[in-house]
XYZ file of C-alpha atoms in Angstrom:
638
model
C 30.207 -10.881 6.287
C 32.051 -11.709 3.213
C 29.455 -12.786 0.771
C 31.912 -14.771 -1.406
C 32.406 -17.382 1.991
C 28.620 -17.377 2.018
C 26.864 -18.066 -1.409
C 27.344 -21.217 -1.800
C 25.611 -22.049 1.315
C 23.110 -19.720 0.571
C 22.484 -21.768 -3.326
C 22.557 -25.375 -1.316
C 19.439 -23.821 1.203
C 17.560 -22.325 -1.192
C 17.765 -25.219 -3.753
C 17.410 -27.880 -1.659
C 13.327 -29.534 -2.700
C 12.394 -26.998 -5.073
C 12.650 -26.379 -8.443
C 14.724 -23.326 -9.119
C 12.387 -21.875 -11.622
C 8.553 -21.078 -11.666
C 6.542 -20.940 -14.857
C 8.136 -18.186 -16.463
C 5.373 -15.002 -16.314
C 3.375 -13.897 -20.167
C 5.354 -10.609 -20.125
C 8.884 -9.560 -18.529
C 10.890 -11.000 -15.538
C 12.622 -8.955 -13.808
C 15.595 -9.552 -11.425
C 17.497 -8.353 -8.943
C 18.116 -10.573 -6.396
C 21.731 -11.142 -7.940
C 23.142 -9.797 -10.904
C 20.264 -7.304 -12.524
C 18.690 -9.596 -15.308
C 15.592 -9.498 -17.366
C 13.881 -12.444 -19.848
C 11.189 -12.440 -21.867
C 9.547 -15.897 -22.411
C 12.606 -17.744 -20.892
C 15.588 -15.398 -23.159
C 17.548 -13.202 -21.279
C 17.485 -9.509 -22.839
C 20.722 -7.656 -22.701
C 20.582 -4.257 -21.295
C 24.040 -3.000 -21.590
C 25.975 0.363 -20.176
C 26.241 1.349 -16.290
C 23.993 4.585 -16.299
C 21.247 2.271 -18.432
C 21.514 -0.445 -15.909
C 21.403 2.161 -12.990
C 18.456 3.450 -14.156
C 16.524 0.538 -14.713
C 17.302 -0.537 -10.940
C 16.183 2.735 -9.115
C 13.035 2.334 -11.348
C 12.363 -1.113 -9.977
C 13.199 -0.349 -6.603
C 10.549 1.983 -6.949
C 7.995 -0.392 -9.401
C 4.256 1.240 -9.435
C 5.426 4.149 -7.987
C 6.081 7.412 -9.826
C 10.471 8.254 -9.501
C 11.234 11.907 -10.692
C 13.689 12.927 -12.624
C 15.395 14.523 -9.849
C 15.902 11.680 -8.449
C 16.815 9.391 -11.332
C 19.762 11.997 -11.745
C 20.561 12.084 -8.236
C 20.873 8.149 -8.168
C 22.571 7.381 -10.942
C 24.897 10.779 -10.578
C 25.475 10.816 -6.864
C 24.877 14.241 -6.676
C 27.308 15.362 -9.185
C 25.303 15.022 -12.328
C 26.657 16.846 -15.907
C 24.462 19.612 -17.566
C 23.315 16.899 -20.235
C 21.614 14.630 -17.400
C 18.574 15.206 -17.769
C 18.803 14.418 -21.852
C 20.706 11.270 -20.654
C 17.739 10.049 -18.456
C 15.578 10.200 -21.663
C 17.702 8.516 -23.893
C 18.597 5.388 -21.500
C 14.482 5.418 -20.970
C 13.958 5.556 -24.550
C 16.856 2.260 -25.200
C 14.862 0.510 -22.547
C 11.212 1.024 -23.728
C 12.937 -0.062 -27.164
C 14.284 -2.990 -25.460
C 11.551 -4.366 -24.213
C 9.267 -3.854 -27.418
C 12.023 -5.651 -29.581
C 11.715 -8.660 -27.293
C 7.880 -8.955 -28.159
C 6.265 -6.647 -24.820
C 4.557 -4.081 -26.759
C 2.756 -2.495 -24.516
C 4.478 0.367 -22.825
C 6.094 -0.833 -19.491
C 8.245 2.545 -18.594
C 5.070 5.232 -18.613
C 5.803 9.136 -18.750
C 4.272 10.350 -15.669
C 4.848 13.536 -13.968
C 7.367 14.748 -12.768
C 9.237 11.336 -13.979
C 8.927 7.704 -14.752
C 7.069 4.604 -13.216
C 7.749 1.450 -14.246
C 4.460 -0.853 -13.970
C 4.616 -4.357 -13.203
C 1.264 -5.069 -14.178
C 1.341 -8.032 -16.304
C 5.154 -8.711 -15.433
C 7.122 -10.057 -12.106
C 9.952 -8.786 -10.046
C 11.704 -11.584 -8.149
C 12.153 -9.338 -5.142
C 8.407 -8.916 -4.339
C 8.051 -12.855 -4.968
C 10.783 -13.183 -2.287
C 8.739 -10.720 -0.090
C 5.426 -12.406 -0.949
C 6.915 -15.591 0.176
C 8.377 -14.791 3.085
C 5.010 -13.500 4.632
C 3.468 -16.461 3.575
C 6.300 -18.512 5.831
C 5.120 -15.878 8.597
C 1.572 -16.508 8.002
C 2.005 -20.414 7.877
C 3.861 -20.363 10.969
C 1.872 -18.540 12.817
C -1.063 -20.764 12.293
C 1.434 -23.578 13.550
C 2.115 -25.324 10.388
C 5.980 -25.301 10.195
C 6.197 -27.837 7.090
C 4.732 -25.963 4.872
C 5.988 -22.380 6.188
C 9.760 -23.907 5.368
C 8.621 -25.237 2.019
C 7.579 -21.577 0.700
C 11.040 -20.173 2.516
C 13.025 -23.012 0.479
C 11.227 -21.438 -2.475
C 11.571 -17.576 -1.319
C 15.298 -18.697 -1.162
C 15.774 -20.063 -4.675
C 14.774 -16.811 -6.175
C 18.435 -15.636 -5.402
C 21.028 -15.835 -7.742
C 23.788 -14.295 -5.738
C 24.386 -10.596 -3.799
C 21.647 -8.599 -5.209
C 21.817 -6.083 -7.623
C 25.637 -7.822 -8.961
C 26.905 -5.553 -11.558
C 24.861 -2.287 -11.088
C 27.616 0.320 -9.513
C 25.659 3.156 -8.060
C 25.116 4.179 -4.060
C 21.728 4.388 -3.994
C 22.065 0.603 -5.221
C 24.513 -0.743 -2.967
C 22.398 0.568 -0.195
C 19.560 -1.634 -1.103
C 21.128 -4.184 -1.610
C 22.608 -4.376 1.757
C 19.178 -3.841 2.711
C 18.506 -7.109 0.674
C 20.817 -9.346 1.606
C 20.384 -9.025 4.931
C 16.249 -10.155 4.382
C 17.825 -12.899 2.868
C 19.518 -13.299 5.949
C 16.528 -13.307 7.993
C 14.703 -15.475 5.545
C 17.688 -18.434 5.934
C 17.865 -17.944 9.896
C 13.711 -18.142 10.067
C 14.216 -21.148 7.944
C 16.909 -22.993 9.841
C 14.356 -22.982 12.927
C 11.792 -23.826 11.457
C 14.050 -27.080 10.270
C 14.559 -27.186 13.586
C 11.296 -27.765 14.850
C 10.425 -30.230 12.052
C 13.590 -32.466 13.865
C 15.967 -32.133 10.755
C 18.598 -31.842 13.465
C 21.370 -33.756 11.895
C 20.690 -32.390 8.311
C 20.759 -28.620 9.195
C 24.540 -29.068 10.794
C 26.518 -28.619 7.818
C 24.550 -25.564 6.503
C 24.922 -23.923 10.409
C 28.320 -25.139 11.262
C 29.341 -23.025 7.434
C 26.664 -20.155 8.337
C 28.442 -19.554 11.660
C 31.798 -19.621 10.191
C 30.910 -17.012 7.726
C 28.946 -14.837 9.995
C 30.427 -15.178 13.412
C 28.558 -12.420 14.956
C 25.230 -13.412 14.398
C 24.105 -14.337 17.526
C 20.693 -16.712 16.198
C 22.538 -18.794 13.574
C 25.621 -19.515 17.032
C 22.348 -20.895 18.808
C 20.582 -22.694 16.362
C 23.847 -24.605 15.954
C 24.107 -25.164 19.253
C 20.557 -26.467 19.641
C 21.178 -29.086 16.248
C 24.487 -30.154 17.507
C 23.150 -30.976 21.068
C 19.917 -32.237 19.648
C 22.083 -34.661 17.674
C 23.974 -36.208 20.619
C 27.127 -33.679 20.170
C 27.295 -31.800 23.066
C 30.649 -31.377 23.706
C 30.479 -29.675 20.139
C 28.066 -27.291 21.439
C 29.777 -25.872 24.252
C 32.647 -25.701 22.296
C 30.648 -23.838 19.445
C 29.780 -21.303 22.532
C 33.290 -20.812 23.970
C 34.424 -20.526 20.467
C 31.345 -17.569 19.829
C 32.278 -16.165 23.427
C 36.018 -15.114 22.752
C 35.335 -14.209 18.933
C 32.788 -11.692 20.136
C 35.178 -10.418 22.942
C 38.463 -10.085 20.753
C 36.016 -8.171 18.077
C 33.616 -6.000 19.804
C 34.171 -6.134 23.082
C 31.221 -7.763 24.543
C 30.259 -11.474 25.860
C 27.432 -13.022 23.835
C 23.840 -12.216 24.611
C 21.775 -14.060 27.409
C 19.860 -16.015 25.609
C 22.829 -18.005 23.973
C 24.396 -18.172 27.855
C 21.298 -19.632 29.291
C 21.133 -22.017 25.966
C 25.032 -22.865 27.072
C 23.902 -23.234 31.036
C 20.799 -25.448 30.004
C 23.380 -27.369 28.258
C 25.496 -27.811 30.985
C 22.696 -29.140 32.948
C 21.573 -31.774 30.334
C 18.675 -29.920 30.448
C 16.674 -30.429 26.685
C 16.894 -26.814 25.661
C 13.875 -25.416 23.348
C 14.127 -23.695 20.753
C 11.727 -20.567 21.452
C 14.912 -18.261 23.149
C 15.825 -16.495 19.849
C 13.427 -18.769 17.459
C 10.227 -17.772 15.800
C 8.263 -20.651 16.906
C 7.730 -21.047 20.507
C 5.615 -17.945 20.810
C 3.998 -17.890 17.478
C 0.276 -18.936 18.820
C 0.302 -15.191 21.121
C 2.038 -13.572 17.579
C -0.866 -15.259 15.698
C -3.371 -13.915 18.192
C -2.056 -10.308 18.458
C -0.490 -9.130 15.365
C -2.850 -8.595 13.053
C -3.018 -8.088 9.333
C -6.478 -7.047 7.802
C -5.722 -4.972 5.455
C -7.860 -5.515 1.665
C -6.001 -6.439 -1.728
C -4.225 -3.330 -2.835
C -6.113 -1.748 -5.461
C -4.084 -3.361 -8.874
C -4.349 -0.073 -10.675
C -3.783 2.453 -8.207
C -1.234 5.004 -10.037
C -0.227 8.802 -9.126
C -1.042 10.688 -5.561
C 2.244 11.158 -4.730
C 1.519 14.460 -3.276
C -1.103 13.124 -1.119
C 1.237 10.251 -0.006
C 4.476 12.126 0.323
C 2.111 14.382 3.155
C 0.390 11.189 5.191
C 3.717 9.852 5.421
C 5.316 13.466 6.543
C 1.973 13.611 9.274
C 1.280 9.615 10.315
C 5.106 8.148 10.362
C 6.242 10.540 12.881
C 4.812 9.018 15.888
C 5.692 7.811 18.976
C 5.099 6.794 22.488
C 5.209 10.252 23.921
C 2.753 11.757 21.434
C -0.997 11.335 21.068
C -1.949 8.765 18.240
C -1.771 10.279 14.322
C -4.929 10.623 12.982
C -5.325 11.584 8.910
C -9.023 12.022 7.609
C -9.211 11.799 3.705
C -12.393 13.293 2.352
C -13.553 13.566 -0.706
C -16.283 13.264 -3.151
C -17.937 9.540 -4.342
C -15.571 7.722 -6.452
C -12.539 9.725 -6.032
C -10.396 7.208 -4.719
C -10.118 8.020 -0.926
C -10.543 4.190 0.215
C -7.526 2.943 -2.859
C -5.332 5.333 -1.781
C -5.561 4.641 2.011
C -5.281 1.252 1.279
C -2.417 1.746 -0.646
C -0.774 3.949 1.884
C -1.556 1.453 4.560
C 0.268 -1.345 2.611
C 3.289 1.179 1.900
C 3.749 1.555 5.561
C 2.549 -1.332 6.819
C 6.414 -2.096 8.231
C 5.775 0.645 10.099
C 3.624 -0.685 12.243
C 5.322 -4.503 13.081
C 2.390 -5.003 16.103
C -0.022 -5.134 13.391
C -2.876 -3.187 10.836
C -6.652 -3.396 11.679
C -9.230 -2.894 9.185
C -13.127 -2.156 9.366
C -15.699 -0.673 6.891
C -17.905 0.725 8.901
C -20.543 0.448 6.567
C -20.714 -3.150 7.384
C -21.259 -2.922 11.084
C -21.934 -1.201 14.227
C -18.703 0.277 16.520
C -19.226 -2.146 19.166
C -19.330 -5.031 15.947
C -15.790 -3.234 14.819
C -14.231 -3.285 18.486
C -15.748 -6.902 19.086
C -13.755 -7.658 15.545
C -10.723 -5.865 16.859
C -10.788 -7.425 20.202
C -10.233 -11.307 18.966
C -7.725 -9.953 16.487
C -5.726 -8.445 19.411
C -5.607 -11.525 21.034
C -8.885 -10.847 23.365
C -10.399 -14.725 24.080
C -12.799 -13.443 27.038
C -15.889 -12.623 26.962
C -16.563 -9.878 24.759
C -18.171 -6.211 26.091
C -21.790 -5.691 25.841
C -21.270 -2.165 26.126
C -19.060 -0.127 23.557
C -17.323 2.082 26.250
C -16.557 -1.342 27.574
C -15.239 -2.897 24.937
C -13.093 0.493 24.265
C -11.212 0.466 27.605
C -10.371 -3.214 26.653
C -9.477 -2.428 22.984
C -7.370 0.506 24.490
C -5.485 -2.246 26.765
C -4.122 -3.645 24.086
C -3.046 -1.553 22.070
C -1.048 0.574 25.088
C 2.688 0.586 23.693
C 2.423 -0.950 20.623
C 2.516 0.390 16.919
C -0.535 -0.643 15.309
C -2.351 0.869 12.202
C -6.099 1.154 12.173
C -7.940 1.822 9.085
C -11.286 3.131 9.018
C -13.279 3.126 6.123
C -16.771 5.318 4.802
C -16.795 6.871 8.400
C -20.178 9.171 8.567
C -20.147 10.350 12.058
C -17.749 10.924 14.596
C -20.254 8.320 16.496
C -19.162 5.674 14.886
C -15.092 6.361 15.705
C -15.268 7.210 18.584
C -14.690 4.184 20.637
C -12.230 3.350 17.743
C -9.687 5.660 18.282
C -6.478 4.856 20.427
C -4.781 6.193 23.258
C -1.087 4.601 22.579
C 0.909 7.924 20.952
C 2.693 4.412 18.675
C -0.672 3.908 16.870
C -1.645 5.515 13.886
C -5.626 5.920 12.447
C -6.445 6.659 8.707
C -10.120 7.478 8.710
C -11.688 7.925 4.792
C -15.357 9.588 4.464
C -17.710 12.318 3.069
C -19.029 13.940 6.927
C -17.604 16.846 8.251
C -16.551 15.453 11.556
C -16.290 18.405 13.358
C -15.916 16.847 16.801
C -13.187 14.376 15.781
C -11.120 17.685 14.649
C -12.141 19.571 17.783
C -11.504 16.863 20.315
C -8.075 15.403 18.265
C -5.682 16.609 16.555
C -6.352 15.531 12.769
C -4.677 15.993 9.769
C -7.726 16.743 6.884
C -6.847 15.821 3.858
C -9.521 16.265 0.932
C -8.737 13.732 -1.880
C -9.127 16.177 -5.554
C -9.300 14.574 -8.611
C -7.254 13.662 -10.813
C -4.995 15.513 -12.992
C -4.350 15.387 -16.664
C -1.058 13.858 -16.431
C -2.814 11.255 -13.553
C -5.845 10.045 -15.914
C -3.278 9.645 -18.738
C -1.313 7.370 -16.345
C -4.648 5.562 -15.156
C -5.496 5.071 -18.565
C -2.471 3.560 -19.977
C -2.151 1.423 -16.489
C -5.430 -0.291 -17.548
C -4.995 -0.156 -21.262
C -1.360 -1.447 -21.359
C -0.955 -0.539 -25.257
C -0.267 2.985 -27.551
C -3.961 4.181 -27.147
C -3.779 6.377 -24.192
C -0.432 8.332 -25.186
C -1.297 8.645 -29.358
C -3.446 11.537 -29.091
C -2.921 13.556 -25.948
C -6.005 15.730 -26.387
C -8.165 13.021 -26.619
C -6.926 11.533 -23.700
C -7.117 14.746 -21.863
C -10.607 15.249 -23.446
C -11.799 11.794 -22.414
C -10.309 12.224 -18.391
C -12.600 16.183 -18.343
C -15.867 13.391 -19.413
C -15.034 11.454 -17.023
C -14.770 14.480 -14.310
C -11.010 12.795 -13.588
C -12.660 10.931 -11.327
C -10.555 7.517 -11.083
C -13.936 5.277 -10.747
C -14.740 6.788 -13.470
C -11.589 6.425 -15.632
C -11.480 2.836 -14.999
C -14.908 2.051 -16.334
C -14.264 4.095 -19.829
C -10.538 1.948 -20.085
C -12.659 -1.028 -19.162
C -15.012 -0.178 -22.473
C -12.081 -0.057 -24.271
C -10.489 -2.993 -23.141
C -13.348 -4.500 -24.499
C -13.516 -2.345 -27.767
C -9.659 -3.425 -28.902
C -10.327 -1.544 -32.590
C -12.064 1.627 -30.724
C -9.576 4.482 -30.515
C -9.501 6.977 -27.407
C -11.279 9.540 -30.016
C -14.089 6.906 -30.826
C -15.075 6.924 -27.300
C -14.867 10.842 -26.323
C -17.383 11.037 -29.645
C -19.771 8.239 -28.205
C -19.503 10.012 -24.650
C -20.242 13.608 -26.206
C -23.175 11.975 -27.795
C -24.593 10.167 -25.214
C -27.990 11.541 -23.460
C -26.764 9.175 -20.483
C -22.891 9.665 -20.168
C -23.091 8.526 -16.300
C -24.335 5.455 -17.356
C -22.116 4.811 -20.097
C -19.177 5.413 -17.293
C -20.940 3.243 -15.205
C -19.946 -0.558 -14.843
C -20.585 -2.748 -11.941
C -22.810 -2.781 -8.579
C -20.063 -0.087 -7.475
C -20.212 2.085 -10.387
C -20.398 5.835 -9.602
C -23.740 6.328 -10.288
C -24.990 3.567 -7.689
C -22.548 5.513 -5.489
C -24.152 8.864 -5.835
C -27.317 6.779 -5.440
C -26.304 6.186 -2.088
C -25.136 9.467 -1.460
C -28.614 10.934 -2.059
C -30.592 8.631 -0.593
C -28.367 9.905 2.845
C -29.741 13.298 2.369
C -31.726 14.841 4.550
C -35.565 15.528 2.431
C -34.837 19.532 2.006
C -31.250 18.023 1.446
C -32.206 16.199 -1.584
C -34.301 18.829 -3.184
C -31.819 21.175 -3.138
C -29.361 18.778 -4.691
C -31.943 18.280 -7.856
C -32.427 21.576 -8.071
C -29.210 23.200 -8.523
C -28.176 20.877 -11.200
C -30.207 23.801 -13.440
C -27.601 26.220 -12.860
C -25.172 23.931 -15.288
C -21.698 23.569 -14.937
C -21.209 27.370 -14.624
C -20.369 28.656 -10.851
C -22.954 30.286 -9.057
C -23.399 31.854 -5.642
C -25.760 31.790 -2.846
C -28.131 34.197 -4.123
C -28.485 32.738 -7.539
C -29.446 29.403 -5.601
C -31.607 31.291 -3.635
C -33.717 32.349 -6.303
C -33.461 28.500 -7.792
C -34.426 27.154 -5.004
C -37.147 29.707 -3.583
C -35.566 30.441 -0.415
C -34.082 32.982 1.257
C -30.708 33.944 1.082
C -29.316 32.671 4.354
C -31.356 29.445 3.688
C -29.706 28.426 0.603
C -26.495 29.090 2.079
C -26.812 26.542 4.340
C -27.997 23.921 2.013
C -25.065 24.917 0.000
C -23.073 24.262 2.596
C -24.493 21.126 3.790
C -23.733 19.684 0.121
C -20.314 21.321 0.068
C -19.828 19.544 3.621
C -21.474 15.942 1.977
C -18.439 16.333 -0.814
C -21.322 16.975 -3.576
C -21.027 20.373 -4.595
C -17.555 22.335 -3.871
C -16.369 25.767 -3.336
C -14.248 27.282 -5.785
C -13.471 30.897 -4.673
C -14.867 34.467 -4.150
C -16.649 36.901 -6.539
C -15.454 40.155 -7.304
C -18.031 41.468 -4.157
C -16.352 38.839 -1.768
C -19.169 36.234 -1.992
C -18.297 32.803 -2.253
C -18.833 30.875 -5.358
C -19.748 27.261 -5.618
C -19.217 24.884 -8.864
C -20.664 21.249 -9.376
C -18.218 18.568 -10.474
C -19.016 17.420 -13.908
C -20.365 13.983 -12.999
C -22.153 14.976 -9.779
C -24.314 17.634 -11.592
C -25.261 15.018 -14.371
C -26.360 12.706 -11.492
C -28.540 15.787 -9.589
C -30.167 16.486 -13.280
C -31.045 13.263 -13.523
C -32.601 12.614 -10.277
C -34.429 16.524 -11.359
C -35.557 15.002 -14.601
C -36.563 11.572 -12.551
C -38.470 12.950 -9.749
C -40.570 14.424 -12.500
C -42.600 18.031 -11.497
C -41.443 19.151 -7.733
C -43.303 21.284 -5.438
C -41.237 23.050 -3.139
C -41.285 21.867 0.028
C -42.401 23.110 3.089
C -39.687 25.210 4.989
C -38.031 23.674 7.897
C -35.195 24.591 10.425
C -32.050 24.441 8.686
C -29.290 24.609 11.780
C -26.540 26.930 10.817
C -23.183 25.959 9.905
C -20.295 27.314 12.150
């Protein structure tokens, strides 16, 4: 395809009845769907130099997401980088930052993060995620049968471009994407030509086809649709003529006839039968699409920065599978507020392409499993009547999803109870389950990749920080930053809620709140913002404790935020050895206390997390004087 025959049929689509521009965004627009540009409040800023522009694309190829130096240097150097690469990296990261400031952005858009750079688009826009955005809205519109306005936001998705993407950056890695690209926009022009189609612009579409075809001979959609306009518009010699004409270009070039659907368009033709257009077009079948390919998953989380580790292994264990193979299955675990439900979700949008038969969604806090599969069910496509009985509605759930690739998301599991009936037979699915349990039997009867979500590091709070701040504060004094994320237990719930105070507090430093926190009798309040605030989480979390549970929970909050083993609890908690061991263990297994090695005698140790033992002394200090309970049966732990 020789994109110089093409653009200018490419600019007449995507300009026709739209404007060319939006609003222009408060902080930097970014662009690569054409040359690489970027403007600042409508003024284009020049960022000069090869390597410079090179690294500025992988980093937006990659926006929100952490790139490492490795692979800045293996991007922009092909593999053959000099001994000065990495210094070179710095310095074109460093002109860039400086850039951008000069222009009037002061807050930092390229942030440090280990073990490279992310570039965050909060506050800013990349015209290749509006192109994406806009094209799933056209998806969306269409499937819900409303064809106008689906080809309205394609003619805007289509104005974004300014010619091939990513003109004038020379690299591999970026002539791969934008292949990758150009041939969306490809897609995005044929979807719109039959949705034209169906609206009856016969006549007016002929021009644009008759030049698409002649560009792109081998594309077997754009041969039909012409066909279709030209016999729709009372040309059908021109039609069979644009078929012979496709039939001996495909032979002479690669051998083969053209597909069946364009010789059955041709026959039907023939016949003077009125061909429609759902053979190769998007919108005969889109009510069944509508019914059964889903897409449930939540809003992204806006601020979700770092757990590349975490995501680099769910994508080496869940995007593996296939028919042959029983479903993946990932459970992330971890303690309240840690982020297990953001970074699934996060995942899930990440791979959502993955998965083109659909994602399902449930928080199983918010209903029953036979609720979830009655949920699933009309998603799928299921109009009947639905199940009274789960194992029922199971078989049927199963049904549908036999040989497709569909991602299911379950969210705050507590028992394997409640996923049961939810899991899939089809070896193309894939299930992401997030919880505190222990679900033994899921990881006895399946095999289930564990994954417990830790908190944060330094270098990952920093990043949180500065994703929320967006200005100096959380990079000009590292220690107070680092200070500030060990108050906060680097728990990212909590993170957010002391950024959010100083969001709020524009002439507070990072300092000025670690001395307010280290001051405070109440610092889980302070870090507390919000009906889903940590502490109201660890509300929950000990009101779903079993009595003896609880007690134990309140209790071994006076131990402190030293380690301790099972004896010392025992003689806390007035039990006997192999009693507190299992209460330990029960908390360990409820993500509230956690296991942090072996003493010197080879007993195991057990440490609070910062936050969590502040809540426990507080519930002590709130329950007032406690009698021991009576003992009960504690069932041992395998």
């Amino acid at each position: 395809m020789d994109l110089r025959l093409i653009e200018p049929i490419y600019q007449r689509i995507g300009n026709a009845e739209v404007s060319q521009k939006e609003t222009p965004t408060a902080g930097l627009e970014f662009g690569v769907l054409g040359p690489l540009e970027v403007h600042m409040n409508g003024r284009g800023l020049t960022v000069g130099g090869p390597r410079q522009r090179a690294v500025l694309s992988a980093l937006l190829l990659s926006a929100n997401q952490v790139v490492s130096f490795d692979s800045l240097i293996e991007e922009v150097w092909n593999g053959r980088p000099p001994s000065t690469a990495r210094t070179q990296v710095a310095i074109c990261i460093a002109t860039l930052r400086k850039i951008f400031r000069t222009a009037g952005w002061e807050q930092e858009t390229i942030i440090t993060a280990t073990p490279g750079y992310m570039l965050s688009l909060a506050g800013h826009s990349l015209d290749s995620l509006r192109f994406e955005q806009l094209v799933s809205r056209a998806t969306e519109l269409t499937a819900d049968e409303r064809p106008a306005p689906a080809a309205e936001a394609l003619r805007q998705a289509l104005a974004l471009w300014r010619g091939p993407a990513l003109g004038g950056v020379h690299a591999p890695f970026a002539e791969t994407e934008a292949a990758r690209l150009d041939e969306q926009r490809m897609l995005a022009v044929e979807q719109h030509m039959a949705l034209r189609l169906q609206l009856g612009e016969h006549q007016s579409v002929l021009g644009e086809l008759q030049a698409l075809v002649g560009a792109c001979p081998l594309r077997d959609r754009l041969r039909y649709y012409l066909m279709l306009a030209q016999y729709r518009s009372g040309r059908r010699a021109e039609a069979l003529t644009t078929f012979r004409d496709g039939m001996r270009y495909s032979i002479e070039e690669i051998g083969l006839e053209l597909g069946t659907d364009l010789q059955s368009l041709h026959d039907s033709i023939l016949r003077d039968e009125f061909p429609q257009l759902g053979v190769l077009g998007i919108a005969a079948a889109r009510k069944d699409r509508q019914q059964t390919v889903p897409s449930q998953l939540p809003e992204s989380d806006a601020y979700f920065i770092g757990r590349s580790r975490e995501q680099w292994l769910m994508d080496d264990v869940l995007l593996d599978g296939s028919a042959q193979n029983p479903p993946a299955i990932a459970y992330l675990t971890g303690s309240p507020g840690i982020g297990k439900t953001s970074l699934a979700v996060n995942w899930a949008h990440r791979a959502a392409h993955r998965f083109p038969d659909g994602q399902l969604f449930a928080d199983l806090r918010e209903g029953g499993p036979l609720e979830v599969l009655h949920q699933f069910l009309r998603q799928l496509g299921d109009e009947g009547p639905l199940p009274a009985e789960p194992a029922e509605a199971a078989e049927r759930y199963r049904g549908l999803l036999e040989g497709r690739r569909v991602l299911i998301v379950l969210d705050h599991a507590s028992s394997y109870a409640q996923v049961r009936h939810l899991l899939p037979t089809s070896g193309g699915c894939c299930v992401l389950i997030t919880g505190r349990a222990n679900l033994d039997e899921l990881m006895q009867k399946y095999r289930t990749f564990r994954l417990r979500v830790a908190p944060l590091s330094d270098d990952e709070a920093r990043e949180t920080l500065a994703g929320v701040l967006r200005d100096s504060r959380a990079q000009d004094v590292p220690e107070a930053t680092s200070r500030l994320a060990a108050l906060c237990g680097h728990s990212p719930l909590a993170l957010r809620a002391a950024a959010a105070r100083l969001l709020t507090k524009t002439h507070w430093r990072v300092l000025d709140l670690v001395c307010r926190l280290e001051r405070s009798g109440d610092r889980l309040t302070a870090l507390s913002i919000g009906e889903d605030s940590l502490r109201a989480r660890l509300d929950r979390s000990m009101r779903e404790l079993d009595p003896r549970v609880a007690f134990a929970y309140r209790e071994l909050s006076r131990l402190g935020d030293a380690d301790f083993d099972a004896e010392q609890a025992a003689q806390v908690l007035g039990t006997d050895l192999l009693e507190a061991e299992d209460l330990i263990e029960t908390l360990v297994d409820a993500q509230l206390l956690e296991a942090v090695g072996r003493s010197r005698w080879g007993g195991m140790r057990f440490k609070w997390q910062e936050l969590v033992r502040l809540h426990a002394s507080h519930c002590l200090t709130a329950a007032g004087s406690l009698e021991t309970p009576a003992p009960v049966a504690v069932a041992l732990t395998d």
